[in-house]
């Protein structure tokens, strides 16, 4: 199957040791005969300058990794038919551009839709060096530089990465090193208890000592480890709450242990009550992260990064930017995205994420955001991402992590051109289909920001009330008159967590953008929207349109001359998406029709 | 934990060969010094006579198995404090009194709530002889005589029971033989294809030959095998449809193979479209069994028994008697019950089945019903049935299979007295709680015969629309005005499958018993019932009452002096039932309140 950079015919050899060496290899094998002058300036780090040299040569200046990024810049530009005629300089917007794999040691991937783990098999580190090197090239060429290889839910024996499996981890880090990719490990907050501390209390001296010794041992084996990733006190994971400590106390203790080695602690903020009583209307899950973290602003150590999901729920198709990302001005933050299509079609349905990310980046303040992270969509399927077109999300995630100002059309076009050899017209068709896919998916799934109408647990396909009476805090409370939760000041108060301008825009149904309407407001079905349509008519219209647009998308996509086996995989998955889109459209419409009793104003079929 | 007959202190020894030998052992060890005269008359089969002999002795006359049933009659009578002072004679209403285990070869039990398989482990026959003998005693003492040990969904390697595992099967049959229990095996209709026939067409000579040879080989190893149990063309199982043959052709082919050895083919009638489109209102799943089988009446071989689930759906809390059981007058039939509490509380919630069975037996014609079968509630938990009180279902199932006229109070009292040593008052409390448990469970779950409002797949706990848009044909189509499916002549026509009297009783909402109302009719929430209540008020009332009655039941049950560890298990499960009952009550009420907008007439709390 086609991967971007498939035009590079030579595999990366195993005897390269540094990014600068790899940069030279990639350039020389891609463009034999072209002159390249590489000037390493370590202080430049990831940054680089490229200057034309003579008639067909270049001078590259940069840090060790900067030279590699410069090399991939030249290579991808050329493969895309662009030539660098004047000097360019570039440096990344975010220092840590991370991918979080949710791989378990048994080889299963939590929310994985591309096969099994690339790193683990049968409870052990077990991987193909060649596939890892190919992955390294893919990640480095898109600008990504940190890879956490194990699930944030650290199930035994993943703990052994810091213990018996450490030599294997060191070897894997060595394979990734020439690609400028540093490993990260998800750690289990209670891990010292496996070694007799009797507690994991972050203020307990024996616990602190254990983590310091462990960090020292781990960094002796993997000196450039990026650090530890921690999911604590979340969905059953152990954490500082058990000892009456707050998350700053928990994170700072770990930060102290890795600090001497230049490591960071990435601390996830996905903390909420996952045992909520559906009858309890006093609790509103989106408020949880703010309530757990905002008051700790300024209390985290300098090498702690709080990793905050982009929205206040959990990777729904449409959520507002998390208030934590706007409000914690004295804390280092990372925004967490999800490449794995957990709620967005399981890498069966087309769902290109960049339009969504662009919306998020536009609202994101740049001053305290140090890093971005994305839950991986990788697996051991031949093409790494299951759906051949899902790779566009991995690639463009990297481009935006380097430079959020990159525009969506050019990023997606770049991926298409690096992957397939299409005519300009075909390429334009594909780019346009990819860019429209998110809005189409949004149209046929849960309406207007409400989210969560998915099959419980599995999260593919519709179930309008699947989570309605469950413990997860994700309710729409649709009844015969109205739907949605009032999250304004007069409702749950969630909106109070935002700055003034935000509150004003979203707080009034008259000014709230339509696509967020049911996230913030509870409205009757006959509510009249700005465009004159009623809420219920808008719901029907979106769903009928979403289905029609899927059919049209399928027709255009399947007419493109994808090479085999990509074509076959795309065809099969598109059949499944067509089925899924019809189920969503009809089920959501029927659900709201049964409740409201209001017929479609355009007389289309809504089933009983 | 306490099992009935726990007062028999001597385990059954391994060197007994016949039921008559076991009868003598059981009597002599239970009542040393008492004189017993056993007269075996083979022609009597399972039947027996008991005559008092002298001051404290008995003459037992019966077939080989009849003597054993007579022995258990004397023993259980005595343990219950009853003394036989005049002669009695008894014979079973049904020749085959079957238990169907849904055990997979890997040791999992489909719909099992009592641990893992008693027969299989790690893909092989693997069992404890002692536990099997204890099970034999339990089954024989309740009058049961056929045990199918493997799942009707025959997953590989269960096929090997007819092949490599045959010696192990023969050995197991030998352990059960003194208990008068004959084994049965679920077979895979496509099994000859494992041996190169290239087809499983029942009219293909090589297929017929393969089954004949197989039957011959199997019966050489297990001469008293009861026969084969078959689930064909049902939920993905292979069957004759693939070859354009009907089920009579399929069943008769197998019947021919086992006929020389006195075997029977038990052929399940659970055939329906399990890939139904929810939009399709022309298909009504309860009609399926009749449509597949009624026209074949009279075409089945003499040693074929059609095994028909008691209702037209699938073991819901309340269903009408299957029309097949009333209408196939020229075919041998077995009624299938389910001891495993799949939809009835997973052996967590108390659910004593005999009140439901009594209703079924009252409507069941006796002329063509040869047998009864029940899906097992057995597993390798210490007490075999998970919940200590779930054993009452296994025991009383046996009593009714022998004599459906046994009354519910005496059957349940008998089980209580054989199991626990309570005062008469305590015993009466327990009996009364057990007998009321089914109606209480019914009250707090889906209302008035509608069924299916359970968590999909798992089938424990409420999910009012969990199956509403799924492929299984189980829809209630509740909307803001009405709920239920019209299954009368003017609706789906399901009721047309019944005799005239049945049609008249159930066809008119005015005469249809309340508890079947929403099974047969689609009614508005303000429909006024015979007692003057509206439908919606009746739904609310039942649910609030069901929850209150569960609380009251819990209080009384937990006050009884159960011995440990039974008491602890009962306590923990009752806590879970209380939680479950509250969820059901509140969720169902909220669901209907959101739809109807009608408040509770008594002002009780219904959550938003």
XYZ file of N, CA and C in Angstrom, chain A residues 233-236 271-277 285 470-473 475:
51
model
N -5.534 9.108 38.611
C -6.861 9.395 39.169
C -7.896 9.601 38.074
N -7.821 8.789 37.048
C -8.698 8.942 35.895
C -9.172 7.569 35.463
N -10.484 7.412 35.414
C -11.062 6.146 34.957
C -10.400 4.943 35.624
N -10.198 5.041 36.919
C -9.714 3.889 37.673
C -8.209 3.786 37.827
N -9.524 14.048 33.933
C -10.030 13.594 35.222
C -11.485 14.036 35.376
N -12.354 13.078 35.636
C -13.781 13.375 35.807
C -14.394 12.206 36.553
N -15.638 12.390 36.967
C -16.341 11.312 37.655
C -16.940 10.360 36.633
N -16.315 9.197 36.484
C -16.826 8.248 35.489
C -17.809 7.262 36.116
N -18.310 7.623 37.283
C -19.367 6.823 37.929
C -20.526 7.750 38.302
N -20.814 8.672 37.402
C -21.868 9.645 37.709
C -23.249 8.982 37.660
N -24.109 9.408 38.566
C -25.504 8.986 38.534
C -26.228 9.854 37.504
N -20.136 16.893 33.478
C -18.793 16.383 33.188
C -17.842 17.375 32.532
N -26.364 6.096 31.580
C -25.152 5.391 31.991
C -24.341 6.268 32.955
N -23.161 5.801 33.295
C -22.388 6.409 34.381
C -21.380 7.436 33.888
N -21.404 7.793 32.609
C -20.286 8.519 32.023
C -20.492 10.022 31.931
N -21.636 10.484 32.393
C -21.809 11.948 32.428
C -22.056 12.592 31.079
N -24.964 13.201 28.738
C -26.411 13.102 28.546
C -26.921 14.206 27.634
